[in-house]
Coordinates of C-alpha atoms in Angstrom, one line a residue:
Chain A
M1 CA 30.1 10.5 38.2
S2 CA 32.0 7.2 37.9
L3 CA 32.2 5.3 34.6
A4 CA 30.0 2.5 36.2
A5 CA 27.1 5.0 36.4
L6 CA 27.2 5.2 32.6
K7 CA 26.5 1.5 32.2
P8 CA 22.7 1.6 32.5
I9 CA 22.5 4.5 30.1
I10 CA 24.6 2.7 27.5
R11 CA 22.6 -0.5 28.1
K12 CA 19.4 1.3 27.3
H13 CA 20.7 3.6 24.6
S14 CA 22.5 1.6 21.9
E15 CA 22.8 4.8 19.8
I16 CA 25.3 6.4 22.1
G17 CA 28.2 4.9 20.1
I18 CA 27.2 6.6 16.9
F19 CA 26.7 9.9 18.6
L20 CA 30.3 9.8 19.9
V21 CA 31.5 8.9 16.4
A22 CA 29.5 11.7 14.9
V23 CA 30.8 14.3 17.3
F24 CA 34.4 13.2 16.7
L25 CA 34.0 13.2 12.9
V26 CA 32.3 16.6 12.9
L27 CA 35.2 18.1 15.0
F28 CA 37.7 16.4 12.7
F29 CA 36.0 17.6 9.5
V30 CA 35.8 21.1 10.8
A31 CA 39.4 21.1 11.9
T32 CA 40.8 19.7 8.7
S33 CA 38.7 21.1 5.8
E34 CA 39.5 24.8 6.2
G35 CA 35.8 25.7 6.1
R36 CA 35.1 23.8 3.0
W37 CA 33.1 21.2 4.9
N38 CA 31.5 23.3 7.5
N39 CA 29.7 25.9 5.5
A40 CA 26.0 26.5 5.1
Y41 CA 25.9 25.3 1.5
N42 CA 27.6 22.0 2.3
I43 CA 25.6 21.3 5.4
S44 CA 22.5 21.9 3.4
T45 CA 23.7 19.3 0.8
I46 CA 24.5 16.8 3.5
L47 CA 21.0 17.2 5.0
Q48 CA 19.6 16.7 1.5
V49 CA 21.4 13.4 1.1
T50 CA 20.5 12.4 4.7
A51 CA 16.8 13.0 3.9
T52 CA 16.3 10.4 1.2
L53 CA 18.8 7.9 2.5
G54 CA 17.4 8.5 6.0
L55 CA 13.8 7.6 5.0
M56 CA 15.1 4.4 3.5
T57 CA 17.2 3.7 6.6
L58 CA 14.1 4.1 8.9
G59 CA 12.3 1.4 6.9
V60 CA 15.3 -0.9 6.9
A61 CA 15.7 -0.4 10.7
L62 CA 12.1 -1.5 11.3
V63 CA 12.7 -4.7 9.3
I64 CA 15.9 -5.3 11.2
G65 CA 13.9 -4.9 14.4
T66 CA 11.8 -7.9 13.5
G67 CA 15.0 -10.0 13.0
E68 CA 14.8 -9.9 9.2
I69 CA 16.7 -7.8 6.7
D70 CA 15.7 -6.0 3.5
I71 CA 18.5 -5.3 1.0
S72 CA 16.1 -4.7 -1.9
V73 CA 15.5 -1.1 -0.9
G74 CA 18.0 0.3 -3.4
S75 CA 16.0 -1.2 -6.3
T76 CA 12.7 -0.2 -4.8
F77 CA 14.0 3.4 -4.6
G78 CA 15.0 3.2 -8.2
M79 CA 11.7 1.7 -9.4
A80 CA 9.7 4.4 -7.5
A81 CA 11.8 7.2 -8.9
L82 CA 11.3 6.0 -12.5
I83 CA 7.5 5.4 -12.0
Y84 CA 7.2 8.9 -10.5
L85 CA 9.1 10.6 -13.3
F86 CA 7.3 8.6 -16.0
L87 CA 3.8 9.5 -14.7
A88 CA 4.5 13.0 -13.3
V89 CA 4.6 14.6 -16.8
R90 CA 2.0 12.3 -18.3
V91 CA -0.6 12.3 -15.5
D92 CA 0.0 14.4 -12.5
P93 CA 2.8 14.7 -10.0
A94 CA 0.7 13.9 -6.9
M95 CA -0.9 10.8 -8.6
A96 CA 2.5 9.8 -9.9
A97 CA 3.9 10.0 -6.3
F98 CA 1.0 7.9 -5.1
A99 CA 1.6 5.3 -7.7
A100 CA 5.3 5.1 -7.0
V101 CA 4.8 4.7 -3.3
A102 CA 2.2 2.1 -3.9
A103 CA 4.7 0.2 -6.1
G104 CA 7.1 0.4 -3.1
A105 CA 4.4 -1.1 -0.9
A106 CA 3.9 -3.8 -3.4
I107 CA 7.6 -4.7 -3.5
G108 CA 7.6 -4.7 0.3
A109 CA 4.5 -7.0 0.4
F110 CA 6.2 -9.3 -2.2
N111 CA 9.3 -9.6 0.1
G112 CA 7.2 -10.0 3.2
L113 CA 4.9 -12.6 1.9
L114 CA 7.7 -14.7 0.5
V115 CA 9.6 -14.5 3.8
T116 CA 6.7 -15.3 6.0
R117 CA 4.8 -17.8 3.9
T118 CA 7.8 -19.8 2.7
G119 CA 10.2 -19.4 5.6
T120 CA 13.0 -18.5 3.1
P121 CA 15.6 -16.3 4.8
S122 CA 15.0 -12.6 4.1
L123 CA 18.5 -12.1 3.0
I124 CA 17.9 -14.5 0.0
V125 CA 14.5 -13.2 -0.8
T126 CA 15.5 -9.6 -0.8
L127 CA 18.7 -10.3 -2.6
G128 CA 16.5 -11.8 -5.3
S129 CA 14.1 -8.8 -5.5
L130 CA 17.1 -6.4 -5.4
M131 CA 18.2 -8.0 -8.7
I132 CA 14.8 -8.5 -10.2
F133 CA 13.7 -4.8 -9.8
R134 CA 17.1 -3.4 -10.6
G135 CA 17.1 -5.6 -13.8
L136 CA 13.6 -4.4 -14.6
A137 CA 14.5 -0.8 -14.1
I138 CA 17.5 -1.1 -16.5
A139 CA 15.6 -3.1 -19.0
L140 CA 12.5 -0.9 -19.1
T141 CA 14.5 2.3 -19.4
S142 CA 16.9 0.6 -21.9
G143 CA 19.7 2.9 -20.8
F144 CA 17.8 6.2 -21.2
A145 CA 17.0 8.6 -18.4
F146 CA 13.5 9.8 -17.5
S147 CA 13.2 13.5 -16.7
V148 CA 10.9 16.4 -16.0
P149 CA 12.1 19.6 -17.6
Y150 CA 12.9 22.3 -15.1
K151 CA 10.4 24.7 -16.5
D152 CA 7.6 22.2 -16.0
R153 CA 8.3 21.9 -12.3
G154 CA 6.2 24.8 -11.1
A155 CA 3.3 23.1 -9.4
L156 CA 3.1 23.0 -5.6
S157 CA 3.3 19.2 -5.7
Y158 CA 6.8 19.4 -7.2
F159 CA 7.8 21.7 -4.3
I160 CA 6.3 19.4 -1.7
L161 CA 8.0 16.4 -3.2
G162 CA 11.6 17.2 -3.0
G163 CA 11.6 20.9 -3.8
D164 CA 14.6 23.0 -2.7
N165 CA 15.1 26.2 -0.7
L166 CA 12.8 25.6 2.3
F167 CA 13.7 27.9 5.2
R168 CA 16.1 29.9 3.1
I169 CA 17.6 32.4 5.4
G170 CA 20.5 34.8 4.5
T171 CA 23.4 32.8 3.2
F172 CA 21.9 29.5 4.3
P173 CA 20.5 28.1 1.1
G174 CA 17.6 26.3 2.9
V175 CA 16.9 22.6 3.0
N176 CA 15.1 20.2 0.6
T177 CA 11.5 19.5 1.5
G178 CA 12.6 15.9 1.7
F179 CA 14.0 16.8 5.1
L180 CA 10.5 17.5 6.4
W181 CA 9.3 14.2 5.2
L182 CA 12.2 12.6 7.1
I183 CA 11.4 14.4 10.3
A184 CA 7.7 13.4 9.9
G185 CA 8.7 9.8 9.3
L186 CA 11.0 9.8 12.3
V187 CA 8.3 11.2 14.6
I188 CA 5.5 8.9 13.4
L189 CA 7.6 5.8 13.5
S190 CA 9.1 6.6 16.9
I191 CA 5.6 7.0 18.4
A192 CA 4.6 3.7 16.8
L193 CA 7.7 1.9 18.0
K194 CA 7.9 3.2 21.5
L195 CA 4.4 4.1 22.5
M196 CA 2.1 1.8 20.6
P197 CA 1.3 -1.9 20.8
F198 CA 2.7 -2.1 17.2
G199 CA 6.2 -1.5 18.5
N200 CA 5.9 -3.9 21.3
H201 CA 4.9 -6.6 18.9
L202 CA 7.6 -5.7 16.4
L203 CA 10.4 -5.8 18.9
A204 CA 9.0 -8.9 20.6
A205 CA 9.0 -10.7 17.2
G206 CA 12.6 -9.7 16.7
G207 CA 13.7 -10.5 20.2
S208 CA 12.1 -13.9 20.4
A209 CA 9.7 -15.0 17.7
A210 CA 8.7 -18.1 19.6
S211 CA 7.9 -16.2 22.8
A212 CA 6.0 -13.5 20.9
H213 CA 4.0 -16.3 19.1
S214 CA 3.3 -18.0 22.4
R215 CA 1.8 -14.8 23.8
G216 CA -0.6 -14.5 20.9
V217 CA 1.4 -12.0 18.7
R218 CA 0.9 -12.8 15.1
V219 CA 4.5 -12.7 14.2
D220 CA 4.0 -13.2 10.4
R221 CA 1.7 -10.2 10.2
V222 CA 4.1 -8.1 12.2
K223 CA 6.9 -9.0 9.8
L224 CA 4.8 -8.5 6.7
R225 CA 3.8 -5.0 8.0
A226 CA 7.4 -4.1 8.6
F227 CA 8.4 -5.1 5.0
I228 CA 5.5 -3.1 3.6
I229 CA 6.4 0.0 5.6
C230 CA 10.0 -0.4 4.5
G231 CA 8.9 -0.6 0.8
V232 CA 6.7 2.5 1.3
L233 CA 9.6 4.5 2.8
A234 CA 12.1 3.4 0.1
G235 CA 9.4 4.3 -2.5
L236 CA 8.8 7.7 -1.0
A237 CA 12.6 8.3 -0.8
G238 CA 12.8 7.5 -4.5
V239 CA 10.1 9.9 -5.3
L240 CA 11.7 12.7 -3.3
E241 CA 15.1 12.0 -4.9
A242 CA 13.6 12.1 -8.4
G243 CA 11.7 15.2 -7.5
K244 CA 14.9 16.9 -6.4
L245 CA 17.0 15.8 -9.4
G246 CA 14.2 15.9 -12.0
S247 CA 15.7 12.9 -13.7
A248 CA 16.6 9.3 -13.1
D249 CA 17.9 6.3 -15.0
G250 CA 18.0 2.6 -14.4
S251 CA 20.9 2.7 -12.0
M252 CA 19.1 5.1 -9.6
G253 CA 19.6 4.1 -6.0
R254 CA 22.3 1.6 -6.7
M255 CA 24.3 0.6 -3.5
M256 CA 21.9 2.6 -1.4
E257 CA 20.7 -0.6 0.3
L258 CA 24.2 -1.1 1.6
Q259 CA 24.4 2.4 2.9
A260 CA 21.0 2.1 4.6
T261 CA 22.0 -1.2 6.2
A262 CA 25.3 0.3 7.3
S263 CA 23.5 3.3 8.8
C264 CA 21.4 0.9 10.9
V265 CA 24.4 -1.1 12.1
L266 CA 26.3 2.1 12.9
G267 CA 23.3 3.4 14.7
G268 CA 23.2 0.6 17.1
C269 CA 20.5 -1.6 15.5
L270 CA 21.2 -5.3 16.4
L271 CA 21.1 -7.3 13.1
A272 CA 19.7 -10.3 15.1
G273 CA 16.6 -8.2 15.8
G274 CA 14.8 -6.9 18.8
R275 CA 16.9 -3.9 19.4
I276 CA 16.8 -0.8 17.1
S277 CA 17.3 2.9 17.5
L278 CA 15.6 5.0 14.8
V279 CA 17.5 8.2 15.9
G280 CA 20.7 6.2 16.0
A281 CA 20.1 4.9 12.5
L282 CA 19.5 8.4 11.2
M283 CA 22.7 9.5 13.0
G284 CA 24.4 6.7 11.1
T285 CA 23.0 8.1 7.8
F286 CA 24.2 11.6 8.7
V287 CA 27.7 10.2 9.4
L288 CA 27.8 8.4 6.1
S289 CA 26.6 11.5 4.2
S290 CA 29.1 13.7 6.0
I291 CA 32.0 11.4 5.2
Q292 CA 30.9 11.3 1.5
S293 CA 30.8 15.1 1.4
Y294 CA 34.1 15.4 3.2
L295 CA 35.7 13.3 0.5
V296 CA 34.2 15.6 -2.1
V297 CA 35.3 18.8 -0.5
R298 CA 38.8 17.4 0.0
A299 CA 38.9 16.3 -3.6
I300 CA 39.5 12.7 -2.7
P301 CA 38.3 10.3 -5.5
P302 CA 34.8 9.1 -4.6
Q303 CA 35.7 5.5 -5.2
W304 CA 37.4 5.6 -1.8
F305 CA 34.1 6.3 -0.2
I306 CA 33.0 2.6 -0.4
V307 CA 36.4 1.5 1.0
L308 CA 36.1 3.9 3.9
L309 CA 32.5 2.9 4.5
G310 CA 33.5 -0.7 4.8
L311 CA 36.3 0.1 7.2
I312 CA 34.0 2.3 9.4
V313 CA 31.3 -0.3 9.5
V314 CA 33.7 -3.0 10.7
L315 CA 35.3 -0.7 13.2
A316 CA 32.0 0.7 14.5
A317 CA 30.6 -2.8 14.9
L318 CA 33.6 -3.9 16.9
G319 CA 33.6 -0.8 19.0
D320 CA 29.9 -1.0 19.7
R321 CA 30.2 -4.7 20.7
K322 CA 33.0 -3.9 23.1
L323 CA 31.0 -1.0 24.6
R324 CA 27.8 -3.1 25.0
Q325 CA 29.7 -6.0 26.5
W326 CA 31.2 -3.7 29.0
A327 CA 27.8 -2.1 29.8
L328 CA 26.1 -5.5 30.2
K329 CA 28.7 -6.7 32.8
R330 CA 27.2 -6.5 36.3
Chain B
M1 CA -16.4 -32.1 42.4
P2 CA -15.5 -31.4 38.8
D3 CA -18.2 -30.9 36.2
A4 CA -19.5 -34.0 34.4
K5 CA -19.0 -32.2 31.0
P6 CA -15.3 -31.8 30.1
L7 CA -14.0 -28.3 29.6
I8 CA -11.3 -29.6 27.2
Q9 CA -11.8 -32.8 25.3
V10 CA -9.0 -34.3 23.2
K11 CA -10.1 -37.0 20.8
N12 CA -7.7 -39.3 18.8
L13 CA -5.1 -36.6 18.4
N14 CA -2.2 -37.2 16.2
L15 CA 0.7 -34.8 15.5
Y16 CA 3.6 -35.3 13.2
F17 CA 6.7 -33.2 12.9
G18 CA 7.8 -34.3 9.5
N19 CA 8.2 -38.0 9.8
F20 CA 8.3 -37.9 13.6
H21 CA 5.1 -39.1 15.2
A22 CA 5.1 -36.8 18.3
L23 CA 1.5 -37.5 19.5
K24 CA -0.1 -40.9 18.9
N25 CA -3.8 -41.1 19.0
V26 CA -4.1 -39.3 22.3
S27 CA -7.6 -39.0 23.9
V28 CA -8.0 -37.3 27.2
D29 CA -10.6 -35.1 29.1
F30 CA -10.0 -32.2 31.4
H31 CA -12.7 -30.7 33.6
A32 CA -13.1 -27.3 35.2
G33 CA -12.2 -27.3 38.9
E34 CA -9.7 -30.1 38.4
L35 CA -5.9 -30.2 39.0
V36 CA -4.5 -32.7 36.6
G37 CA -0.9 -33.8 36.8
L38 CA 0.6 -34.6 33.3
V39 CA 3.6 -36.8 33.9
G40 CA 6.2 -38.6 31.8
D41 CA 9.8 -38.8 31.0
N42 CA 11.6 -36.3 28.7
G43 CA 10.3 -36.6 25.2
A44 CA 7.1 -38.3 26.3
G45 CA 5.0 -35.7 24.5
K46 CA 3.7 -33.7 27.5
T47 CA 4.8 -30.4 26.3
T48 CA 3.8 -31.2 22.7
L49 CA 0.3 -32.0 24.0
I50 CA -0.1 -28.8 25.9
R51 CA 1.3 -26.8 23.0
V52 CA -1.6 -28.0 21.0
L53 CA -4.0 -27.0 23.8
C54 CA -2.5 -23.5 23.9
G55 CA -2.5 -23.1 20.2
I56 CA 1.2 -23.2 19.3
H57 CA 1.0 -26.5 17.4
K58 CA -1.8 -27.5 15.0
P59 CA -2.6 -31.2 15.3
T60 CA -2.2 -33.3 12.1
D61 CA -5.5 -35.0 12.8
G62 CA -8.0 -35.7 15.6
E63 CA -10.2 -33.2 17.4
V64 CA -10.0 -30.8 20.3
Y65 CA -13.2 -29.6 21.9
F66 CA -13.2 -26.5 24.2
D67 CA -16.3 -26.0 26.2
G68 CA -18.1 -28.5 24.0
K69 CA -17.2 -26.6 20.8
L70 CA -14.9 -28.1 18.2
V71 CA -11.7 -26.1 17.9
K72 CA -11.1 -25.3 14.2
E73 CA -8.2 -22.8 14.2
F74 CA -5.1 -23.1 16.4
H75 CA -3.2 -20.0 17.4
P76 CA -2.0 -18.8 20.8
K77 CA -4.0 -15.6 20.4
L78 CA -7.3 -17.6 20.1
A79 CA -6.4 -19.8 23.1
I80 CA -5.5 -16.7 25.2
D81 CA -8.8 -15.0 24.1
Q82 CA -10.7 -18.2 25.2
G83 CA -9.1 -17.9 28.7
I84 CA -6.3 -20.5 28.4
E85 CA -3.2 -19.1 30.2
T86 CA 0.0 -21.1 29.8
I87 CA 3.3 -21.0 31.6
Q88 CA 5.7 -22.3 29.1
Q89 CA 9.0 -23.7 29.9
S90 CA 11.4 -22.3 27.3
V91 CA 9.3 -19.5 25.8
G92 CA 7.1 -16.8 27.0
L93 CA 9.4 -13.9 27.7
C94 CA 11.4 -11.7 25.3
D95 CA 14.7 -10.8 26.8
N96 CA 14.9 -7.5 25.0
L97 CA 11.7 -6.1 26.5
S98 CA 11.0 -4.7 29.9
I99 CA 9.1 -6.8 32.5
A100 CA 6.1 -4.5 32.1
R101 CA 6.1 -4.8 28.3
N102 CA 6.5 -8.6 28.6
F103 CA 3.7 -8.8 31.1
Y104 CA 1.2 -7.3 28.6
L105 CA 2.7 -8.7 25.4
G106 CA -0.2 -9.5 23.0
R107 CA -2.8 -7.8 25.1
E108 CA -1.4 -4.3 25.7
P109 CA -3.7 -1.9 27.5
V110 CA -4.2 1.3 25.5
R111 CA -5.7 4.7 26.0
K112 CA -6.6 6.8 23.0
V113 CA -5.0 10.1 22.5
L114 CA -6.4 12.0 19.5
G115 CA -7.7 8.6 18.3
I116 CA -4.2 7.0 18.4
P117 CA -4.0 3.9 20.6
L118 CA -1.0 4.6 23.0
L119 CA 0.3 2.1 25.5
D120 CA -1.1 2.7 29.0
F121 CA 2.3 2.7 30.7
A122 CA 0.9 3.6 34.1
K123 CA -1.3 0.5 34.2
M124 CA 1.4 -1.7 32.7
R125 CA 4.0 -0.6 35.2
G126 CA 1.6 -0.6 38.1
E127 CA 0.3 -4.1 37.6
A128 CA 3.7 -5.6 36.8
T129 CA 5.3 -4.0 39.8
K130 CA 2.6 -5.4 42.1
V131 CA 3.1 -8.9 40.8
I132 CA 7.0 -8.8 40.9
R133 CA 6.8 -7.5 44.5
A134 CA 4.3 -10.2 45.4
F135 CA 6.6 -12.8 44.0
G136 CA 9.6 -11.5 45.9
L137 CA 11.9 -10.3 43.1
R138 CA 15.0 -8.4 44.2
D139 CA 14.2 -4.9 45.4
N140 CA 16.5 -3.3 42.8
V141 CA 14.5 -4.9 39.9
S142 CA 11.9 -2.6 38.5
A143 CA 9.1 -3.3 36.0
D144 CA 11.1 -1.1 33.5
D145 CA 14.1 -3.4 33.6
E146 CA 14.7 -5.7 30.7
V147 CA 14.0 -9.4 31.3
E148 CA 17.6 -10.0 30.2
R149 CA 18.7 -9.0 33.7
L150 CA 16.6 -11.6 35.6
S151 CA 17.7 -14.9 37.0
G152 CA 16.0 -18.2 36.0
G153 CA 13.8 -18.1 39.1
E154 CA 12.8 -14.5 38.6
R155 CA 11.8 -15.2 35.0
Q156 CA 9.7 -18.1 36.1
S157 CA 8.1 -15.9 38.8
V158 CA 7.2 -13.3 36.2
K159 CA 5.6 -15.9 33.9
I160 CA 3.6 -17.5 36.8
G161 CA 2.6 -14.1 38.1
R162 CA 1.4 -13.1 34.7
A163 CA -0.7 -16.3 34.2
V164 CA -2.3 -15.9 37.7
E165 CA -3.0 -12.2 37.0
F166 CA -4.8 -13.0 33.8
K167 CA -6.2 -16.3 34.9
N168 CA -9.5 -17.1 33.3
R169 CA -10.6 -20.6 32.8
V170 CA -7.5 -22.8 32.3
V171 CA -4.0 -22.4 33.6
I172 CA -1.4 -24.8 32.1
M173 CA 1.9 -25.0 33.9
D174 CA 4.8 -26.7 32.2
E175 CA 7.5 -27.6 34.8
P176 CA 6.6 -24.5 36.8
T177 CA 9.0 -25.3 39.7
N178 CA 12.1 -25.6 37.6
H179 CA 14.8 -23.1 38.6
L180 CA 12.9 -22.3 41.8
S181 CA 14.0 -22.4 45.4
V182 CA 12.2 -24.6 47.9
R183 CA 10.2 -21.7 49.2
E184 CA 9.3 -20.4 45.8
R185 CA 8.3 -24.0 44.8
E186 CA 5.9 -24.2 47.7
H187 CA 4.4 -20.9 46.8
V188 CA 3.8 -22.1 43.2
N189 CA 2.2 -25.3 44.4
E190 CA -0.1 -23.4 46.7
L191 CA -1.1 -21.1 43.9
A192 CA -1.9 -24.1 41.7
L193 CA -4.3 -25.4 44.4
Q194 CA -5.8 -22.0 44.9
L195 CA -6.6 -21.7 41.2
R196 CA -8.2 -25.2 41.3
N197 CA -10.3 -24.2 44.3
Q198 CA -11.5 -21.1 42.4
G199 CA -13.0 -23.5 39.8
L200 CA -10.3 -23.3 37.2
L201 CA -8.8 -26.2 35.3
V202 CA -5.1 -26.5 36.2
I203 CA -2.9 -28.8 34.1
Y204 CA 0.4 -29.3 35.9
I205 CA 3.3 -30.8 33.9
T206 CA 6.2 -32.3 35.7
H207 CA 8.4 -35.4 35.8
D208 CA 8.3 -35.5 39.5
I209 CA 5.3 -37.9 40.2
F210 CA 5.7 -37.6 44.0
Q211 CA 5.5 -33.9 44.0
V212 CA 2.4 -33.7 41.8
H213 CA 0.6 -36.6 43.4
K214 CA 0.2 -34.5 46.6
L215 CA -1.5 -31.8 44.6
A216 CA -3.4 -33.4 41.8
D217 CA -6.9 -34.9 41.6
R218 CA -5.9 -37.0 38.6
I219 CA -2.6 -38.1 37.0
V220 CA -2.2 -38.6 33.2
I221 CA 1.0 -40.4 32.2
M222 CA 2.5 -40.1 28.8
E223 CA 5.2 -42.2 27.2
N224 CA 6.6 -41.8 23.7
G225 CA 3.7 -39.7 22.5
E226 CA 1.0 -42.0 23.9
K227 CA -1.2 -41.8 26.9
I228 CA -0.4 -44.9 29.0
E229 CA -2.3 -44.1 32.2
D230 CA -5.1 -41.9 33.4
A231 CA -6.1 -42.4 37.1
S232 CA -7.4 -40.4 40.0
T233 CA -4.9 -39.9 42.8
D234 CA -7.1 -41.5 45.4
K235 CA -7.3 -44.7 43.4
M236 CA -3.5 -45.0 42.7
S237 CA -0.6 -44.3 44.9
A238 CA 2.4 -42.3 43.7
E239 CA 4.5 -45.5 44.0
A240 CA 2.1 -47.4 41.8
L241 CA 2.1 -44.6 39.2
E242 CA 5.9 -44.5 39.3
E243 CA 5.9 -48.2 38.5
V244 CA 3.7 -47.5 35.5
I245 CA 6.2 -44.9 34.2
R246 CA 9.0 -47.4 34.7
Q247 CA 7.1 -50.2 33.0
G248 CA 6.2 -47.9 30.1
G249 CA 9.9 -47.2 29.6
R250 CA 10.8 -50.9 29.6
V251 CA 8.1 -51.8 27.0
V252 CA 9.5 -49.2 24.7
E253 CA 13.1 -50.4 25.2
K254 CA 12.0 -53.9 24.1
M255 CA 10.3 -52.6 21.1
E256 CA 13.3 -50.7 20.0
S257 CA 15.8 -53.5 20.5

């Protein structure tokens, strides 16, 4: 098979770049960590991190698909975690989760309405809500952490919402139930995006809002829906993370908006909108979590993670552009 | 013969974009079974007027009646639902989507699987393929290809094919023969006549008065956002109408200097 035969495949599948990166990194980690990276326990941890960051990433990818961006998800995640933990012990974990996810939806609606009704760029709007809800979280907790004592976490709801040790087999410690939520989210959103009119409208709005509008697509509603779904997913991710850790403070989810956005970019989502890959974005999340864990097992100070993250995003974006330009040439 | 009662009636329409007065007190009637040429120089307001008719722009004041009923809400979705198909010049296709997805954008056929409305890809591909073959797109272009890959003429063919496929009561064509070869242009003009003969209202926008004079029953000339002429083609020759356009231009020049 000649290289030229690969062109249509690369053109259609923007996530190929991140798969190549992932394969290379995994081989590199396996080769250089002397088994400290590639063991069952560590893989399980990586999947755990991938689960919550991944849910958030799916939502961000949808918003990017409409040509907008949502960088408020880190705060939404934190707010949802705090609401969940606050209500779980006082009311009921299931009700608490519902309230937290509803709060996520409300923040998404707040962003979406401001963007579509006022025409303010989504970067500005969500930068504002990032600060508003982060500030609220810190102010309301006044530096204290909310938690649910381990002995109180017996109910089934706690297991469903971020419980550990699912599929525990032999030495494999099992995965967090959050991972199932991620798979469910991926399947549902992939169907909606690829097989339903919803996805056609969403990608049309991101590809050319004017053309979509002229064909009768209600672009504002499409965008609003994407923001709400994004808020819901960030909220759900916050609940699952809180459920897993059992405690949270005002800084919960800090910087996660950057990781989610980076995952999307790495995964082949075009920031200008209209072209996204949900699988690619999750692969991006996996790559980021893997790098983070590699630094941990190699005992490299974690502050280097953000430096490395930045470098990888720039390199991946450049490489991806070159690859696509090549694939688009006739 | 066109109906006595207009299908679309525009009354004292004004449209401002900020301080810019884009349409100035425009009144015009359009009848079913009529092919109307809408002519004028660049910036005359032709496209703006039809963008009101197809719901993209909301007029600042004035009235539009469709089929005798006052139009209260302007949105492309409502216009399309009423049977107004528009071939826009610069918009209408999303580069990032396949031809089949573009073809049905905004009115996707679905079939329910377990109560979930899934796109009916067989129908979308089938119909889109029929149309792109009828319009002579390259053989190696399939309905699954993204519009990004198409040439200017091919894009125009997809838009026209789509409008003809979904034709209902009104087909508005904004510079439909731009980017087209001589043969393609003849094909489009033939289609416009066919649609008229089927009883549809066809509004044909161009700045080529000679080309449209051969097709149209009536010519409406616009200049600087105003209607300056409205005459049937058997009453006024193409040369006479061209003179009107030229005069209109000169009047404006004087006003500006």
